[in-house]
mmCIF file of C-alpha atoms in Angstrom:
data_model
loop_
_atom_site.group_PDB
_atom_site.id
_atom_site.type_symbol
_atom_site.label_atom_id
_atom_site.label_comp_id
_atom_site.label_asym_id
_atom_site.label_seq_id
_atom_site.Cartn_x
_atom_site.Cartn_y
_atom_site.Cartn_z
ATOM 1 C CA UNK A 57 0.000 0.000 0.000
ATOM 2 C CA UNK A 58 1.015 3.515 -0.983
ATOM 3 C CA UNK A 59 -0.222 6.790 0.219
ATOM 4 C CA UNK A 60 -0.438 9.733 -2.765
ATOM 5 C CA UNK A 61 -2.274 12.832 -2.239
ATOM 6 C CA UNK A 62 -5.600 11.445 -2.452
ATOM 7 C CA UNK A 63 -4.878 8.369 0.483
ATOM 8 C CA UNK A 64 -4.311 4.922 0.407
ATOM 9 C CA UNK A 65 -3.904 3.164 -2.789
ATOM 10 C CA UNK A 66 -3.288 -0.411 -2.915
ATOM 11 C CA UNK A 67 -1.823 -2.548 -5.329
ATOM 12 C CA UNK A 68 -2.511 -6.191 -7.160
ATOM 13 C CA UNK A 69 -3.056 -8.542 -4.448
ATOM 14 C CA UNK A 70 -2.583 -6.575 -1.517
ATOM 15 C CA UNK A 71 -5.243 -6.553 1.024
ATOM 16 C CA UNK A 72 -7.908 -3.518 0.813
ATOM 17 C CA UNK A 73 -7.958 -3.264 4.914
ATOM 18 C CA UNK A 74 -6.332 -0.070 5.357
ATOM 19 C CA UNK A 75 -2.959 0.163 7.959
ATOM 20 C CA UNK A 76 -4.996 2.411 10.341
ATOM 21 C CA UNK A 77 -1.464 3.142 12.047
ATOM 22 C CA UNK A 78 0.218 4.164 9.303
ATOM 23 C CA UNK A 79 -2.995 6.238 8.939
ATOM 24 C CA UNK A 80 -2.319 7.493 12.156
ATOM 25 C CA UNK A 81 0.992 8.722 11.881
ATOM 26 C CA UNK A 82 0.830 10.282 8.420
ATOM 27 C CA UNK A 83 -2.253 12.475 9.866
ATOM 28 C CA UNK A 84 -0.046 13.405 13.069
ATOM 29 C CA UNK A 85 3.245 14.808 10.749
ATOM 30 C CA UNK A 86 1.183 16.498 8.443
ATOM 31 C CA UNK A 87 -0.421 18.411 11.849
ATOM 32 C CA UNK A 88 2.858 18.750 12.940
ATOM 33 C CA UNK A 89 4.141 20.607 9.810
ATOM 34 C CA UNK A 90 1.133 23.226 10.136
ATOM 35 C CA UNK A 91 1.902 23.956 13.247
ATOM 36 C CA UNK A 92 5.672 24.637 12.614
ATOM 37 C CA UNK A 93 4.592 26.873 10.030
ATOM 38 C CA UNK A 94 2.349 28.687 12.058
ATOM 39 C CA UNK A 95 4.603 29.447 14.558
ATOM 40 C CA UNK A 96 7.380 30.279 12.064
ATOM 41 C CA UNK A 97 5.114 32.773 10.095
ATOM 42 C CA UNK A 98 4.134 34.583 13.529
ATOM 43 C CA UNK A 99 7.681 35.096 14.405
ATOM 44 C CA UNK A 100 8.864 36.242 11.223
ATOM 45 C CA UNK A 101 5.538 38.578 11.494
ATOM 46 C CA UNK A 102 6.573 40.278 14.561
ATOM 47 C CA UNK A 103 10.393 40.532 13.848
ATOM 48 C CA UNK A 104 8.813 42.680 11.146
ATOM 49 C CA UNK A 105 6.849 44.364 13.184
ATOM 50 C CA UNK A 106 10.036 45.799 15.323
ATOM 51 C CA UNK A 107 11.940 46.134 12.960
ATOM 52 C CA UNK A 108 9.195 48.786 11.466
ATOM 53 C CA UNK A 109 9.054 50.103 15.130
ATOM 54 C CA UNK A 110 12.710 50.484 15.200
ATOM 55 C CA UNK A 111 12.914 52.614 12.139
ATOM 56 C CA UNK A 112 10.345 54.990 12.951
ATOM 57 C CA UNK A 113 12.025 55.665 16.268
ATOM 58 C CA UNK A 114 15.092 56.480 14.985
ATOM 59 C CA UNK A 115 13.698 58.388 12.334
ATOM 60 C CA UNK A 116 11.611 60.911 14.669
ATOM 61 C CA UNK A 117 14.425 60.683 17.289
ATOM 62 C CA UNK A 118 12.241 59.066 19.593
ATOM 63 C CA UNK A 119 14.718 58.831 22.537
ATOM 64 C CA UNK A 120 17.159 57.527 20.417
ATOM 65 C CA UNK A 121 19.901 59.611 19.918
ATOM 66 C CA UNK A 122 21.872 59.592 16.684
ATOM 67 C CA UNK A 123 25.903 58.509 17.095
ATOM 68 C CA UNK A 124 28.115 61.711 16.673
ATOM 69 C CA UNK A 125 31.860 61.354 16.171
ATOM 70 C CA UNK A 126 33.339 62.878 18.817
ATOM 71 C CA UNK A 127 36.053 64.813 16.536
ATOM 72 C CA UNK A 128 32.652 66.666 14.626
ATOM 73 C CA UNK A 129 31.722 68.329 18.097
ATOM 74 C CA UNK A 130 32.306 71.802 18.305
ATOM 75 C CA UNK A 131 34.541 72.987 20.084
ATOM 76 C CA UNK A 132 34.184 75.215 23.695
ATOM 77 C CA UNK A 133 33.321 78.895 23.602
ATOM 78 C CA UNK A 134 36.834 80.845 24.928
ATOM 79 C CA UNK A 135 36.149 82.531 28.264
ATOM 80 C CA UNK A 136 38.045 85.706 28.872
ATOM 81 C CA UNK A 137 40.526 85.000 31.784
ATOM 82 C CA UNK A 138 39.860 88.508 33.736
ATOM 83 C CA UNK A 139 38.010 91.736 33.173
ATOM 84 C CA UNK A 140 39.800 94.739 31.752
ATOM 85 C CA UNK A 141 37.266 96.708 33.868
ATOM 86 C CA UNK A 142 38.032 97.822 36.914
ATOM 87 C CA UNK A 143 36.544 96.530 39.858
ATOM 88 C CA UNK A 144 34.351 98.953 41.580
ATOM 89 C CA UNK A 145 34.800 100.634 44.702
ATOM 90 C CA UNK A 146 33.024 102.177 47.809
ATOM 91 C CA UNK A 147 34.620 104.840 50.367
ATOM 92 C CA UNK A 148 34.530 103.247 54.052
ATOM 93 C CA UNK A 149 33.772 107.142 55.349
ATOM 94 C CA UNK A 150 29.907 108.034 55.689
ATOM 95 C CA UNK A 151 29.240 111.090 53.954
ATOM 96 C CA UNK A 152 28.830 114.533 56.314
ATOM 97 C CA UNK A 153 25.019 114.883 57.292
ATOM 98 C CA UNK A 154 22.703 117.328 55.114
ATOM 99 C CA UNK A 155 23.083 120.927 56.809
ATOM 100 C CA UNK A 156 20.428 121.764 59.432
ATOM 101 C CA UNK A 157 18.550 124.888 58.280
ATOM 102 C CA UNK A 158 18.010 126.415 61.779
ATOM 103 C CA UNK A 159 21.743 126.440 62.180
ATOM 104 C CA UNK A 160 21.618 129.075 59.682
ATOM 105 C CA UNK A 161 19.301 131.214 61.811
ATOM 106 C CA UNK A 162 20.467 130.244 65.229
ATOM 107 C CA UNK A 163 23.279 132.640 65.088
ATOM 108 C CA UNK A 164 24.312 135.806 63.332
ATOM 109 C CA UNK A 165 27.727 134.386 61.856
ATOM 110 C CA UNK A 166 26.189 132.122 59.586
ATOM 111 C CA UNK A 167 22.829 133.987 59.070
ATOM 112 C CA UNK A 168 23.925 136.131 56.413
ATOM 113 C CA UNK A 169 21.351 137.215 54.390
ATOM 114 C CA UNK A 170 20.356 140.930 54.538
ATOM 115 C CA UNK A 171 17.233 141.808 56.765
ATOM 116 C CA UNK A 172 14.813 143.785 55.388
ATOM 117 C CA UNK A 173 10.654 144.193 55.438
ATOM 118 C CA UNK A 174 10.507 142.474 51.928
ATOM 119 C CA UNK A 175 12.232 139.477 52.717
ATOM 120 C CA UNK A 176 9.842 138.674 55.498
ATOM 121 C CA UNK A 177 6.718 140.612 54.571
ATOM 122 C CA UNK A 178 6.956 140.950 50.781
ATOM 123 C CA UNK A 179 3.504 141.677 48.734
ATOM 124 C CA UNK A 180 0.606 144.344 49.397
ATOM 125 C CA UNK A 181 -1.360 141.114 50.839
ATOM 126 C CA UNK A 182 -0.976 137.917 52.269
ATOM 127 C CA UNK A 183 -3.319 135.014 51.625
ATOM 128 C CA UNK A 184 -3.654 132.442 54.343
ATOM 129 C CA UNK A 185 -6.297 129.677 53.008
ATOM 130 C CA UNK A 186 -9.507 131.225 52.414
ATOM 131 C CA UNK A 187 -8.295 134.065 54.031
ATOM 132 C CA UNK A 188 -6.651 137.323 52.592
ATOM 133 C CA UNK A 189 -5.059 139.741 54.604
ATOM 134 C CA UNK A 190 -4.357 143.674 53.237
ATOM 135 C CA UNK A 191 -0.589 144.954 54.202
ATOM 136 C CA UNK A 192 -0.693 148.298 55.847
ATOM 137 C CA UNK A 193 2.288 150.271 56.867
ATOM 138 C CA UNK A 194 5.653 148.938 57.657
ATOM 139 C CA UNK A 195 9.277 150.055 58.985
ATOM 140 C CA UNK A 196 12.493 149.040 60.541
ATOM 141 C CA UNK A 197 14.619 150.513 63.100
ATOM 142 C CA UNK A 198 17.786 149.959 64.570
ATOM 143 C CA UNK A 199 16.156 151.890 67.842
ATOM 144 C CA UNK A 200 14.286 148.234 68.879
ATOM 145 C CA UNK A 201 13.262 149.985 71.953
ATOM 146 C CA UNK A 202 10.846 152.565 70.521
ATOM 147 C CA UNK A 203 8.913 150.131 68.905
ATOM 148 C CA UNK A 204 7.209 148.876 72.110
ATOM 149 C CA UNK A 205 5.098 150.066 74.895
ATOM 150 C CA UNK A 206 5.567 148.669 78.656
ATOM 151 C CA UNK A 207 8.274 147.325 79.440
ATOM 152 C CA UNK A 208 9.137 145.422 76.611
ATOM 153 C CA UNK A 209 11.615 148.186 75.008
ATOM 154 C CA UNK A 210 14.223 147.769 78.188
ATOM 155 C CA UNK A 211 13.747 143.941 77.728
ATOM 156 C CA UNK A 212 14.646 144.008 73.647
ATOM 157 C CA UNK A 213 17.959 146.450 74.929
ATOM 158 C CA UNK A 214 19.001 144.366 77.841
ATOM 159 C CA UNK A 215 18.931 141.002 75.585
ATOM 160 C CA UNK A 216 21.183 143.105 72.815
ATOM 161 C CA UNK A 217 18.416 143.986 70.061
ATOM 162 C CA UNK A 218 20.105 144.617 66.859
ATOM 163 C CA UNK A 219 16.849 146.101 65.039
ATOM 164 C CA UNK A 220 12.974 145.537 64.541
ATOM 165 C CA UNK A 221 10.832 144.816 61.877
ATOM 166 C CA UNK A 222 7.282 145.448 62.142
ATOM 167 C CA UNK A 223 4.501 145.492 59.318
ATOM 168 C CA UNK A 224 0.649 145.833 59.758
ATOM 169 C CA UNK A 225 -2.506 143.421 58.158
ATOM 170 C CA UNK A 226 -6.135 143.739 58.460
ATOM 171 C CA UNK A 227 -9.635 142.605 57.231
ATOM 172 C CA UNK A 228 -13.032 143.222 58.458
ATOM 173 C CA UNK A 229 -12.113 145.576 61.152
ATOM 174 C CA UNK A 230 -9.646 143.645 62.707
ATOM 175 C CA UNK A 231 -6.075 144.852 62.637
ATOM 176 C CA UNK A 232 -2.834 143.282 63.770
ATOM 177 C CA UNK A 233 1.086 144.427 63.730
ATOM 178 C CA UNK A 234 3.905 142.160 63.683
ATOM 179 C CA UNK A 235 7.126 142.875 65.434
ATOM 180 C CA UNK A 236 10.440 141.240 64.178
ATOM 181 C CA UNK A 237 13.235 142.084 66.371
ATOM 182 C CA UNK A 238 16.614 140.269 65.693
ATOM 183 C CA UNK A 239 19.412 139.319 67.595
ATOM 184 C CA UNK A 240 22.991 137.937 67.654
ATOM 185 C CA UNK A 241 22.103 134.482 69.068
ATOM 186 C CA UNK A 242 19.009 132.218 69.318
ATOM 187 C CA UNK A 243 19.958 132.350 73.171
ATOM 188 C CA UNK A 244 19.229 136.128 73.385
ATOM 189 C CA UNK A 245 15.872 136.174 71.493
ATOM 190 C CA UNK A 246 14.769 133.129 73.125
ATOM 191 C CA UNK A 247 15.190 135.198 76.664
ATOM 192 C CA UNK A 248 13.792 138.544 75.003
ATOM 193 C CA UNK A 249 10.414 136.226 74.331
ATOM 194 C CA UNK A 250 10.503 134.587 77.848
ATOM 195 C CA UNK A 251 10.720 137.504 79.773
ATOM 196 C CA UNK A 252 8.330 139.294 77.206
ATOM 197 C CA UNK A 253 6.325 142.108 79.500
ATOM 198 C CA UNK A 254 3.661 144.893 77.829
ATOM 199 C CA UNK A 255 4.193 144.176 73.973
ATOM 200 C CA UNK A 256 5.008 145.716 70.231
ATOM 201 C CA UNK A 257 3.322 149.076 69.468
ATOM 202 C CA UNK A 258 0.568 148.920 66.823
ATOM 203 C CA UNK A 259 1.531 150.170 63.576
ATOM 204 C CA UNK A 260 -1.158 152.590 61.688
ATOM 205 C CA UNK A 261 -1.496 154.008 58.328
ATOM 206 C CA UNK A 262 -1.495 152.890 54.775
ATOM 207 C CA UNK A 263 -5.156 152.657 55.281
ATOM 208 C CA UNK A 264 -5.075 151.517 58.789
ATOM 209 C CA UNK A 265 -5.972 154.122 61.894
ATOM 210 C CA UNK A 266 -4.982 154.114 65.162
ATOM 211 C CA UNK A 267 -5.623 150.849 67.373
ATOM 212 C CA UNK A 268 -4.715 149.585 70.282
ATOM 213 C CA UNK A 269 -3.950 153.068 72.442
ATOM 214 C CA UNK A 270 -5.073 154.620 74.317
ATOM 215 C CA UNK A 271 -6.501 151.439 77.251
ATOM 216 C CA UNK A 272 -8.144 149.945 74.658
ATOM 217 C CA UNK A 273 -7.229 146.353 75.361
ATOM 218 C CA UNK A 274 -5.886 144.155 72.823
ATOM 219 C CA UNK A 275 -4.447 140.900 72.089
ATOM 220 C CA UNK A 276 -0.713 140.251 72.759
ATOM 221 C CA UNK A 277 1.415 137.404 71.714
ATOM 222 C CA UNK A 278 5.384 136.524 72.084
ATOM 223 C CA UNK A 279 7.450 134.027 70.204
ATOM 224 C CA UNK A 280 10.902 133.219 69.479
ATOM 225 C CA UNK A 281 12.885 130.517 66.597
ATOM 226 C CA UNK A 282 16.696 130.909 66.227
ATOM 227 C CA UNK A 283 17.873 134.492 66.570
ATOM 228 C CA UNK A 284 14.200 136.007 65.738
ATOM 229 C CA UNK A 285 11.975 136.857 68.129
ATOM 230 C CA UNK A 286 8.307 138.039 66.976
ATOM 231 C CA UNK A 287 5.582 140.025 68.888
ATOM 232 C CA UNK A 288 2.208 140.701 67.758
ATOM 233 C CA UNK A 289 -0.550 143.046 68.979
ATOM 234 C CA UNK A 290 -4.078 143.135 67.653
ATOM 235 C CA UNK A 291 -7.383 144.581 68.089
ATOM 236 C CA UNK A 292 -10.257 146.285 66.736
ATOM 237 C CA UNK A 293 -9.744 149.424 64.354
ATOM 238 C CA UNK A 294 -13.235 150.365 66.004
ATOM 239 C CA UNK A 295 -11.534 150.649 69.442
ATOM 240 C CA UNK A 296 -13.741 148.309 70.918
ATOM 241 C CA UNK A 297 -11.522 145.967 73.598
ATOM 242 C CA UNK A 298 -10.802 142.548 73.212
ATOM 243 C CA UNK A 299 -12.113 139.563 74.971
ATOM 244 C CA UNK A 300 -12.021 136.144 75.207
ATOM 245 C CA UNK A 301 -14.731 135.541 72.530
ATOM 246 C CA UNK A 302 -13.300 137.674 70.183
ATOM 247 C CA UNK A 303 -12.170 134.554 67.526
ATOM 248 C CA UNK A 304 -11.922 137.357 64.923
ATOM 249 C CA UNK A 305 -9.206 138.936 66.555
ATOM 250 C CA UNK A 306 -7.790 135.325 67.659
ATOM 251 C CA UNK A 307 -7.617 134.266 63.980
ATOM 252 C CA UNK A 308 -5.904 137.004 62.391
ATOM 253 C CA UNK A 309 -3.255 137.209 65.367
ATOM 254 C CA UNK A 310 -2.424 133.069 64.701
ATOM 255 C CA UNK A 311 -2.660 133.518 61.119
ATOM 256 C CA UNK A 312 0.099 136.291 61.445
ATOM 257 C CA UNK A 313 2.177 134.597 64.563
ATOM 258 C CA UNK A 314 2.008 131.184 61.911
ATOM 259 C CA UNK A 315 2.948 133.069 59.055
ATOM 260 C CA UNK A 316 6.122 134.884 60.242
ATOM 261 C CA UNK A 317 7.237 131.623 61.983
ATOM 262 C CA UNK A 318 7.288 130.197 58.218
ATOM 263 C CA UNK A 319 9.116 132.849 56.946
ATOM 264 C CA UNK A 320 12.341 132.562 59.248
ATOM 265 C CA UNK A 321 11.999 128.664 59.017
ATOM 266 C CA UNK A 322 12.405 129.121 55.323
ATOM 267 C CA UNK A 323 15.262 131.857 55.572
ATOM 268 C CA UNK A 324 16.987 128.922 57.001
ATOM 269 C CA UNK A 325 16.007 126.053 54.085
ATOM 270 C CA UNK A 326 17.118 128.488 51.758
ATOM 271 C CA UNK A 327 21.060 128.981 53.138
ATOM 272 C CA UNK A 328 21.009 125.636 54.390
ATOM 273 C CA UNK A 329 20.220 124.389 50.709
ATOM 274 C CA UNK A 330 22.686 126.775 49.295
ATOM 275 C CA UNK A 331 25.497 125.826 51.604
ATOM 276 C CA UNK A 332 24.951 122.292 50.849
ATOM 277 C CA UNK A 333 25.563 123.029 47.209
ATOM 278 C CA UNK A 334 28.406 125.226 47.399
ATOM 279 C CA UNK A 335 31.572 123.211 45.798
ATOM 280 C CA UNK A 336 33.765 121.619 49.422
ATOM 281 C CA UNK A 337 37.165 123.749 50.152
#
């Protein structure tokens, strides 16, 4: 018997029962060969499949870096060793404090700007907020002691009075004079204001009559800053006296006691300023 591809055959005289173990094993290789195959054609299948995977990788640079001979690197930037520049430097010494302004007021040696009316009462008015004063008379005097009334004149003397400034303001019937009187130290016109007894004389005219003589009573004030001690005196220009409820009176007195404080504070800024941008000697 003889097996061809369409099974058994058998020959002259051979028997027609077939060899069922020959059967057997012939069906057994032939399953055996399929299976080989199978397992051959999945391999080959996925070797293809990485090797696809592999080239798309490196082809997108998919973590895989490409090889780089080392001699086609370029080569490091050159670093300058040191800085031409030199290297920059701070003084160890603190420099000198801004000058203080009332230093420059405090005493007559260093306070050396001219005294006059206009450079403490310049203007025909003065304008205080909502509030605008008219500028009567004025005048200066070396003779500080006729200025006053009381005893006030003997104090300005005795505490070495150089000269006084004085200048009148009023509005609505309300008139007050300012009294400037200068001396060589802020220790003497600080004294002068302390021991401060009757007050400044009212100065009339320039639109302004009489006020405050004659027992009328009036409002009196006394103030000192550096070598400048001020004195006011005001009233009524109707003669009528003064009392505590006269705000009127009050007002324009502060008002002029505020503004000739500011005026010596900034005679100070100004030489203080200048000093401290004069070229060092």
């Amino acid at each position: 018997m003889s097996f061809g591809q369409g099974g058994p055959s058998w020959g002259p005289g051979e028997s027609r029962t077939p060899d069922w173990a020959a059967l057997a094993e012939a069906s057994a290789a032939r399953s055996r060969r399929k299976k080989w195959l199978m397992i051959g054609g999945g391999v080959l299948a996925t070797a293809a499949v990485a090797a696809i995977v592999a080239t798309a990788v490196i082809t997108t640079g998919g973590g895989t870096s490409p090889k780089t001979n080392a001699s086609e690197l370029p080569a490091p930037a050159d670093l300058p060793s040191e800085s031409a520049a030199p290297a920059p430097s701070f003084s160890s010494v603190a420099p000198p404090p801004p000058p203080d302004p009332k230093d420059y007021i405090a005493d007559e040696k260093k306070d050396r700007t001219p005294v006059t009316v206009d450079a403490f009462f310049p203007g025909k008015k003065l304008t205080m907020g909502d509030r605008v004063y008219a500028k009567g008379a004025t005048a200066r005097t070396t003779g500080c002691a006729t200025t006053t009334q009381g005893a006030l004149g003997s104090i300005l003397t005795n505490n070495g009075c150089d000269q006084v400034i004085r200048a009148t303001y009023s509005r609505d019937g309300v008139a007050v004079t300012v009294g400037l009187a200068v001396f060589g130290t802020e220790a003497e016109a600080r004294k002068a204001a302390q021991q401060a007894s009757g007050g400044i004389a009212s100065l009339s005219g320039s639109g302004v009559p009489t006020y405050c003589r004659g027992g009328a009573v009036c409002r009196r004030t006394a103030n000192s800053y550096g070598r400048y001690a001020y004195f006011t005196v005001g009233g009524y220009t109707s003669g009528k006296n003064v009392t505590t409820a006269s705000k009127d009176v009050y007002a324009v007195g502060d008002d002029l006691t505020d503004f000739t404080f500011r005026q010596i504070r900034h005679r100070g800024e100004v030489q203080a300023s200048a000093a401290a941008g004069a070229p060092a000697t």
